[in-house]
Tab-separated table of C-alpha atoms (C1' of nucleotides) in Angstrom:
chain	number	residue	atom	x	y	z
S	1	MET	CA	-18.567	177.779	-18.394
S	2	ASP	CA	-19.677	174.361	-19.537
S	3	LYS	CA	-19.474	173.885	-23.300
S	4	THR	CA	-22.554	171.674	-23.424
S	5	LEU	CA	-24.672	174.343	-21.781
S	6	LEU	CA	-23.993	176.805	-24.548
S	7	GLU	CA	-24.852	174.110	-27.082
S	8	LYS	CA	-28.049	173.386	-25.225
S	9	PHE	CA	-28.941	177.053	-25.420
S	10	LYS	CA	-28.214	177.161	-29.142
S	11	ASP	CA	-30.384	174.086	-29.618
S	12	THR	CA	-33.233	175.745	-27.753
S	13	LEU	CA	-32.938	178.794	-29.973
S	14	HIS	CA	-33.024	176.681	-33.114
S	15	THR	CA	-35.848	174.434	-31.959
S	16	ASN	CA	-38.013	177.434	-31.137
S	17	GLY	CA	-37.197	179.296	-34.334
S	18	MET	CA	-35.342	182.066	-32.524
S	19	LYS	CA	-32.226	183.629	-33.952
S	20	CYS	CA	-28.813	182.822	-32.583
S	21	THR	CA	-27.443	186.354	-32.278
S	22	PRO	CA	-24.163	187.597	-30.807
S	23	ALA	CA	-26.075	189.577	-28.144
S	24	ARG	CA	-27.897	186.471	-26.938
S	25	LEU	CA	-24.766	184.374	-26.787
S	26	LEU	CA	-22.847	187.076	-24.916
S	27	ILE	CA	-25.627	187.530	-22.387
S	28	PHE	CA	-25.918	183.796	-21.906
S	29	LYS	CA	-22.187	183.512	-21.241
S	30	GLU	CA	-22.286	186.442	-18.859
S	31	VAL	CA	-25.165	184.879	-16.916
S	32	TYR	CA	-23.275	181.620	-16.606
S	33	SER	CA	-19.923	183.237	-15.857
S	34	SER	CA	-20.611	182.886	-12.136
S	35	SER	CA	-23.225	181.234	-9.970
S	36	GLU	CA	-24.025	184.372	-7.987
S	37	HIS	CA	-27.365	186.090	-7.961
S	38	PHE	CA	-27.718	189.081	-10.219
S	39	ASP	CA	-30.168	191.613	-11.527
S	40	ALA	CA	-30.661	192.868	-15.053
S	41	ASP	CA	-28.645	196.044	-14.678
S	42	GLU	CA	-25.749	194.132	-13.175
S	43	ILE	CA	-25.461	192.098	-16.356
S	44	TYR	CA	-25.818	195.256	-18.413
S	45	PHE	CA	-22.960	197.040	-16.604
S	46	ARG	CA	-20.707	194.019	-16.383
S	47	MET	CA	-20.916	193.573	-20.148
S	48	ARG	CA	-20.369	197.244	-20.758
S	49	ARG	CA	-17.240	197.171	-18.573
S	50	GLU	CA	-15.965	194.197	-20.551
S	51	LYS	CA	-16.578	196.065	-23.819
S	52	LYS	CA	-19.271	193.596	-24.783
S	53	ALA	CA	-21.978	196.205	-24.673
S	54	VAL	CA	-25.554	195.381	-25.577
S	55	SER	CA	-28.520	197.621	-24.914
S	56	ARG	CA	-30.516	197.516	-21.697
S	57	ALA	CA	-33.613	196.542	-23.648
S	58	THR	CA	-31.860	193.518	-25.082
S	59	VAL	CA	-30.636	192.456	-21.643
S	60	TYR	CA	-34.170	192.601	-20.275
S	61	ARG	CA	-35.617	190.842	-23.280
S	62	THR	CA	-32.993	188.126	-23.261
S	63	LEU	CA	-33.356	187.481	-19.540
S	64	ASP	CA	-37.070	186.952	-20.095
S	65	LEU	CA	-36.237	184.554	-22.882
S	66	LEU	CA	-33.856	182.669	-20.577
S	67	VAL	CA	-36.460	182.462	-17.832
S	68	GLU	CA	-39.103	181.175	-20.232
S	69	ASN	CA	-36.736	178.486	-21.394
S	70	GLY	CA	-35.583	177.416	-17.965
S	71	PHE	CA	-31.981	178.639	-18.127
S	72	VAL	CA	-32.538	181.272	-15.470
S	73	SER	CA	-34.891	181.523	-12.482
S	74	ARG	CA	-36.446	184.580	-11.001
S	75	VAL	CA	-35.504	184.435	-7.349
S	76	ASN	CA	-38.218	186.766	-6.186
S	77	VAL	CA	-41.836	187.197	-7.010
S	78	GLY	CA	-43.238	188.552	-10.255
S	79	ALA	CA	-45.265	191.249	-8.512
S	80	SER	CA	-43.338	194.468	-8.847
S	81	GLN	CA	-44.846	196.339	-5.944
S	82	VAL	CA	-44.168	195.783	-2.309
S	83	HIS	CA	-46.991	193.888	-0.632
S	84	PHE	CA	-48.050	194.463	2.923
S	85	GLU	CA	-50.320	192.872	5.450
S	86	ASN	CA	-51.365	193.940	8.893
S	87	THR	CA	-49.623	192.004	11.576
S	88	LEU	CA	-51.364	192.084	14.890
S	89	ALA	CA	-54.801	190.903	13.937
S	90	GLN	CA	-53.465	187.652	12.532
S	91	GLU	CA	-52.090	184.283	13.440
S	92	HIS	CA	-48.615	183.361	12.302
S	93	HIS	CA	-48.717	181.927	8.802
S	94	GLU	CA	-46.702	181.430	5.635
S	95	HIS	CA	-47.428	182.159	1.986
S	96	LEU	CA	-47.659	180.383	-1.320
S	97	VAL	CA	-47.201	182.868	-4.150
S	98	CYS	CA	-47.925	182.247	-7.808
S	99	THR	CA	-45.038	183.697	-9.786
S	100	GLN	CA	-47.234	184.128	-12.815
S	101	CYS	CA	-50.435	185.787	-11.596
S	102	GLY	CA	-49.335	186.891	-8.121
S	103	LYS	CA	-52.055	184.919	-6.337
S	104	ILE	CA	-51.307	184.462	-2.643
S	105	ILE	CA	-52.464	181.522	-0.522
S	106	GLU	CA	-51.848	181.528	3.207
S	107	PHE	CA	-51.054	178.393	5.135
S	108	SER	CA	-49.767	177.225	8.506
S	109	ASP	CA	-47.628	174.174	9.022
S	110	LYS	CA	-45.939	173.042	12.196
S	111	VAL	CA	-43.237	171.029	10.460
S	112	ILE	CA	-42.192	173.922	8.236
S	113	GLU	CA	-42.320	176.316	11.157
S	114	LYS	CA	-40.051	174.172	13.279
S	115	GLN	CA	-37.581	173.403	10.516
S	116	GLN	CA	-37.458	177.029	9.510
S	117	ASN	CA	-36.334	177.951	13.004
S	118	LEU	CA	-33.634	175.279	12.973
S	119	ILE	CA	-32.271	176.484	9.636
S	120	CYS	CA	-32.286	180.118	10.680
S	121	GLU	CA	-30.412	179.254	13.845
S	122	GLU	CA	-27.836	177.324	11.885
S	123	HIS	CA	-27.167	180.301	9.597
S	124	ASP	CA	-27.272	183.101	12.187
S	125	PHE	CA	-30.522	184.289	10.751
S	126	PHE	CA	-33.439	185.721	12.663
S	127	PRO	CA	-36.827	184.957	11.218
S	128	THR	CA	-39.428	187.686	11.441
S	129	LYS	CA	-43.170	187.196	11.511
S	130	HIS	CA	-44.813	185.972	8.272
S	131	ASN	CA	-41.502	185.202	6.766
S	132	LEU	CA	-41.609	182.168	4.534
S	133	ILE	CA	-42.721	182.129	0.930
S	134	ILE	CA	-42.987	179.205	-1.431
S	135	PHE	CA	-43.060	180.303	-5.040
S	136	GLY	CA	-44.756	178.233	-7.670
S	137	LEU	CA	-47.575	178.105	-10.144
S	138	CYS	CA	-51.177	178.106	-9.073
S	139	ASP	CA	-53.574	175.609	-10.564
S	140	LYS	CA	-55.090	178.073	-13.034
S	141	CYS	CA	-51.780	179.354	-14.387
S	142	ARG	CA	-50.430	175.873	-14.740
S	143	LYS	CA	-53.501	174.811	-16.726
S	144	ARG	CA	-53.318	177.955	-18.850
S	145	ASN	CA	-49.723	177.054	-19.733
S	146	ASN	CA	-51.065	173.543	-20.518
V	1	MET	CA	-61.544	196.819	13.901
V	2	ASP	CA	-60.369	196.149	17.414
V	3	LYS	CA	-60.556	199.207	19.658
V	4	THR	CA	-57.418	198.244	21.620
V	5	LEU	CA	-55.340	198.095	18.461
V	6	LEU	CA	-56.038	201.709	17.644
V	7	GLU	CA	-55.137	202.634	21.214
V	8	LYS	CA	-51.935	200.666	20.921
V	9	PHE	CA	-51.089	202.617	17.771
V	10	LYS	CA	-51.807	205.925	19.473
V	11	ASP	CA	-49.590	204.871	22.373
V	12	THR	CA	-46.770	204.059	19.985
V	13	LEU	CA	-47.109	207.472	18.381
V	14	HIS	CA	-46.983	209.215	21.742
V	15	THR	CA	-44.138	207.138	23.115
V	16	ASN	CA	-42.000	207.880	20.081
V	17	GLY	CA	-42.846	211.579	19.998
V	18	MET	CA	-44.738	211.299	16.717
V	19	LYS	CA	-47.877	213.274	16.064
V	20	CYS	CA	-51.288	211.669	16.156
V	21	THR	CA	-52.707	213.089	12.940
V	22	PRO	CA	-56.005	212.383	11.187
V	23	ALA	CA	-54.135	211.042	8.148
V	24	ARG	CA	-52.263	208.487	10.253
V	25	LEU	CA	-55.365	207.314	12.054
V	26	LEU	CA	-57.325	206.972	8.825
V	27	ILE	CA	-54.556	204.990	7.172
V	28	PHE	CA	-54.216	202.765	10.205
V	29	LYS	CA	-57.952	202.036	10.179
V	30	GLU	CA	-57.888	201.359	6.461
V	31	VAL	CA	-54.995	198.910	6.867
V	32	TYR	CA	-56.852	197.058	9.593
V	33	SER	CA	-60.229	197.162	7.857
V	34	SER	CA	-59.537	193.755	6.339
V	35	SER	CA	-56.920	191.059	6.698
V	36	GLU	CA	-56.143	190.845	3.001
V	37	HIS	CA	-52.815	191.647	1.445
V	38	PHE	CA	-52.498	195.076	-0.097
V	39	ASP	CA	-50.076	197.442	-1.706
V	40	ALA	CA	-49.597	201.143	-1.113
V	41	ASP	CA	-51.655	202.337	-4.053
V	42	GLU	CA	-54.522	200.085	-3.086
V	43	ILE	CA	-54.789	201.879	0.243
V	44	TYR	CA	-54.491	205.214	-1.535
V	45	PHE	CA	-57.343	204.461	-3.922
V	46	ARG	CA	-59.587	202.802	-1.349
V	47	MET	CA	-59.354	205.889	0.837
V	48	ARG	CA	-59.931	208.193	-2.068
V	49	ARG	CA	-63.074	206.221	-3.012
V	50	GLU	CA	-64.309	206.494	0.565
V	51	LYS	CA	-63.735	210.251	0.490
V	52	LYS	CA	-61.023	209.953	3.102
V	53	ALA	CA	-58.350	211.137	0.708
V	54	VAL	CA	-54.762	211.550	1.821
V	55	SER	CA	-51.819	212.060	-0.504
V	56	ARG	CA	-49.843	209.214	-1.981
V	57	ALA	CA	-46.733	210.474	-0.230
V	58	THR	CA	-48.439	210.256	3.138
V	59	VAL	CA	-49.647	206.725	2.435
V	60	TYR	CA	-46.107	205.614	1.599
V	61	ARG	CA	-44.631	207.423	4.588
V	62	THR	CA	-47.216	206.063	6.981
V	63	LEU	CA	-46.843	202.487	5.747
V	64	ASP	CA	-43.113	202.744	6.454
V	65	LEU	CA	-43.925	204.019	9.889
V	66	LEU	CA	-46.290	201.088	10.473
V	67	VAL	CA	-43.682	198.588	9.298
V	68	GLU	CA	-41.023	200.074	11.552
V	69	ASN	CA	-43.349	199.794	14.499
V	70	GLY	CA	-44.500	196.258	13.803
V	71	PHE	CA	-48.117	196.982	12.857
V	72	VAL	CA	-47.594	195.918	9.266
V	73	SER	CA	-45.261	193.418	7.572
V	74	ARG	CA	-43.745	193.618	4.177
V	75	VAL	CA	-44.669	190.339	2.538
V	76	ASN	CA	-41.950	190.425	-0.063
V	77	VAL	CA	-38.326	191.349	-0.049
V	78	GLY	CA	-36.944	194.841	0.306
V	79	ALA	CA	-34.922	194.641	-2.907
V	80	SER	CA	-36.789	196.557	-5.551
V	81	GLN	CA	-35.341	194.831	-8.576
V	82	VAL	CA	-36.050	191.356	-9.772
V	83	HIS	CA	-33.237	188.968	-8.924
V	84	PHE	CA	-32.168	186.112	-11.125
V	85	GLU	CA	-29.866	183.149	-10.958
V	86	ASN	CA	-28.772	180.673	-13.557
V	87	THR	CA	-30.489	177.368	-13.163
V	88	LEU	CA	-28.748	174.512	-14.829
V	89	ALA	CA	-25.316	174.795	-13.282
V	90	GLN	CA	-26.706	174.442	-9.806
V	91	GLU	CA	-28.156	171.962	-7.352
V	92	HIS	CA	-31.650	172.543	-6.072
V	93	HIS	CA	-31.565	174.865	-3.097
V	94	GLU	CA	-33.566	177.381	-1.107
V	95	HIS	CA	-32.825	180.927	0.022
V	96	LEU	CA	-32.565	182.934	3.193
V	97	VAL	CA	-32.968	186.630	2.391
V	98	CYS	CA	-32.190	189.490	4.727
V	99	THR	CA	-35.016	191.993	4.419
V	100	GLN	CA	-32.762	194.806	5.551
V	101	CYS	CA	-29.568	194.492	3.502
V	102	GLY	CA	-30.720	192.032	0.831
V	103	LYS	CA	-28.053	189.457	1.674
V	104	ILE	CA	-28.875	186.030	0.281
V	105	ILE	CA	-27.776	182.738	1.833
V	106	GLU	CA	-28.418	179.493	0.011
V	107	PHE	CA	-29.258	176.277	1.792
V	108	SER	CA	-30.586	172.799	1.153
V	109	ASP	CA	-32.774	170.871	3.527
V	110	LYS	CA	-34.474	167.555	2.936
V	111	VAL	CA	-37.213	168.107	5.520
V	112	ILE	CA	-38.201	171.484	4.087
V	113	GLU	CA	-38.060	170.112	0.582
V	114	LYS	CA	-40.368	167.226	1.375
V	115	GLN	CA	-42.829	169.279	3.390
V	116	GLN	CA	-42.894	171.940	0.740
V	117	ASN	CA	-44.018	169.370	-1.800
V	118	LEU	CA	-46.756	168.113	0.503
V	119	ILE	CA	-48.068	171.623	1.081
V	120	CYS	CA	-48.001	172.493	-2.593
V	121	GLU	CA	-49.912	169.346	-3.431
V	122	GLU	CA	-52.503	170.140	-0.815
V	123	HIS	CA	-53.099	173.605	-2.282
V	124	ASP	CA	-52.950	172.709	-5.991
V	125	PHE	CA	-49.681	174.513	-6.302
V	126	PHE	CA	-46.739	173.497	-8.431
V	127	PRO	CA	-43.354	174.317	-7.010
V	128	THR	CA	-40.720	175.490	-9.441
V	129	LYS	CA	-37.007	175.147	-8.997
V	130	HIS	CA	-35.414	177.381	-6.319
V	131	ASN	CA	-38.743	178.260	-4.935
V	132	LEU	CA	-38.661	178.771	-1.201
V	133	ILE	CA	-37.505	181.895	0.563
V	134	ILE	CA	-37.251	182.527	4.267
V	135	PHE	CA	-37.119	186.227	5.033
V	136	GLY	CA	-35.399	187.452	8.135
V	137	LEU	CA	-32.533	189.482	9.468
V	138	CYS	CA	-28.945	188.483	8.957
V	139	ASP	CA	-26.558	188.494	11.867
V	140	LYS	CA	-24.969	191.835	10.965
V	141	CYS	CA	-28.234	193.691	10.507
V	142	ARG	CA	-29.623	192.316	13.703
V	143	LYS	CA	-26.533	193.431	15.611
V	144	ARG	CA	-26.632	196.851	13.947
V	145	ASN	CA	-30.231	197.236	15.164
V	146	ASN	CA	-28.876	196.243	18.637
D	1	DG	C1'	-44.836	229.086	18.972
D	2	DT	C1'	-42.239	225.422	17.087
D	3	DA	C1'	-41.158	221.259	15.212
D	4	DT	C1'	-43.234	217.749	12.737
D	5	DA	C1'	-46.582	216.146	9.150
D	6	DT	C1'	-48.803	216.958	4.912
D	7	DG	C1'	-49.593	217.781	-0.091
D	8	DC	C1'	-47.914	218.673	-4.358
D	9	DA	C1'	-45.038	218.254	-8.049
D	10	DA	C1'	-40.683	216.847	-9.477
D	11	DA	C1'	-37.123	213.453	-9.373
D	12	DG	C1'	-35.599	208.778	-9.052
D	13	DT	C1'	-35.308	203.849	-10.101
D	14	DA	C1'	-36.475	199.662	-12.524
D	15	DT	C1'	-38.608	197.987	-16.398
D	16	DT	C1'	-41.251	197.927	-20.829
D	17	DT	C1'	-42.505	199.400	-25.386
D	18	DG	C1'	-42.776	201.623	-30.218
D	19	DC	C1'	-40.357	202.163	-34.065
D	20	DA	C1'	-36.802	202.622	-37.391
D	21	DT	C1'	-32.692	200.048	-38.559
D	22	DT	C1'	-29.876	195.896	-38.791
D	23	DA	C1'	-28.766	191.254	-39.602
D	24	DG	C1'	-29.551	186.047	-39.115
D	25	DG	C1'	-31.392	182.099	-41.677
H	1	DC	C1'	-35.165	188.588	-49.044
H	2	DC	C1'	-37.944	188.542	-45.143
H	3	DT	C1'	-38.805	188.144	-40.540
H	4	DA	C1'	-37.067	188.563	-36.119
H	5	DA	C1'	-33.691	191.076	-33.105
H	6	DT	C1'	-31.492	195.229	-31.820
H	7	DG	C1'	-30.778	200.014	-30.117
H	8	DC	C1'	-32.539	204.099	-28.896
H	9	DA	C1'	-35.490	207.097	-26.676
H	10	DA	C1'	-39.810	207.689	-24.797
H	11	DA	C1'	-43.250	205.748	-21.844
H	12	DT	C1'	-44.694	203.407	-17.766
H	13	DA	C1'	-45.041	201.886	-12.964
H	14	DC	C1'	-43.869	202.349	-8.419
H	15	DT	C1'	-41.711	204.898	-4.916
H	16	DT	C1'	-39.076	208.745	-2.767
H	17	DT	C1'	-37.899	213.495	-1.967
H	18	DG	C1'	-37.691	218.830	-1.603
H	19	DC	C1'	-40.057	222.395	-0.191
H	20	DA	C1'	-43.708	225.504	1.114
H	21	DT	C1'	-47.772	225.305	3.964
H	22	DA	C1'	-50.563	223.556	7.656
H	23	DT	C1'	-51.286	221.651	12.147
H	24	DA	C1'	-50.593	218.839	16.553
H	25	DC	C1'	-48.827	219.522	20.893
DNA sequence: GTATATGCAAAGTATTTGCATTAGG
DNA sequence: CCTAATGCAAATACTTTGCATATAC
């Protein structure tokens, strides 16, 4: 992994008065050891296999720290439960989801709809109904974060 | 709720040799009593409040049944854990996610990117990095389903 | 009557938290 | 030193499952 990235991480730790611990550095390196998607337990087991064991709790806590400081993104929504909606009573639409508070806004857009079909076709993907989500921050959460 | 929808549900039950039980009908009506998003426990508690109690297990089982038969969609991905990816080593991109096997394909698209920004602006939403997901079925899963 | 559906409680999975101990600055 | 970070185990949140009982067909 890129040397400067590690330095950038160390800087962030210093600047925010957080301690530069072996566990944090190891987790950071593990996260940046490939560009694949991963989940918390994957990191935990990978490190354990490589005899660089840290506790599960520390993995979870450090990943949160990395997300808060922009080194890692959450690929799916904050809401931990599965959300449903009834299908047949509704028009086709897409969703905006606030990753912080879970707020959902529905919208329809012809351009997105068309382009979405093109992209799916190109990648041998078959879109289902209600199938596109844009994650972001809603107005309120963004203001709260100032 | 629409009378024909309930009939359609009953038909589906018959056609697939599933029993038309009070619990299933009540859950179906509850699901179609509004067009809002919901999660399993919400249905469970709403019904309990309305003295139409069914067990949690039945709510979960019936929601699965409704999803399989197209009466309900899962709004977020099948994967139960939170997925992450490192941010700084990568170009901006979007994701295709297979709701059946969890496969993730990354893509970039200028049209989607631009339109996404327009839509976010319109709804006072602030897109974050790696923020759009199109859910669907990958080639393999679609073929497996025949 | 018989197979399927239900309810309950227990198990499972992913994640978070409290607290005593350790260690970075 | 002193505060923040760690590890552990227990707690939590959501969901699934095994099994005995009930019920639709």
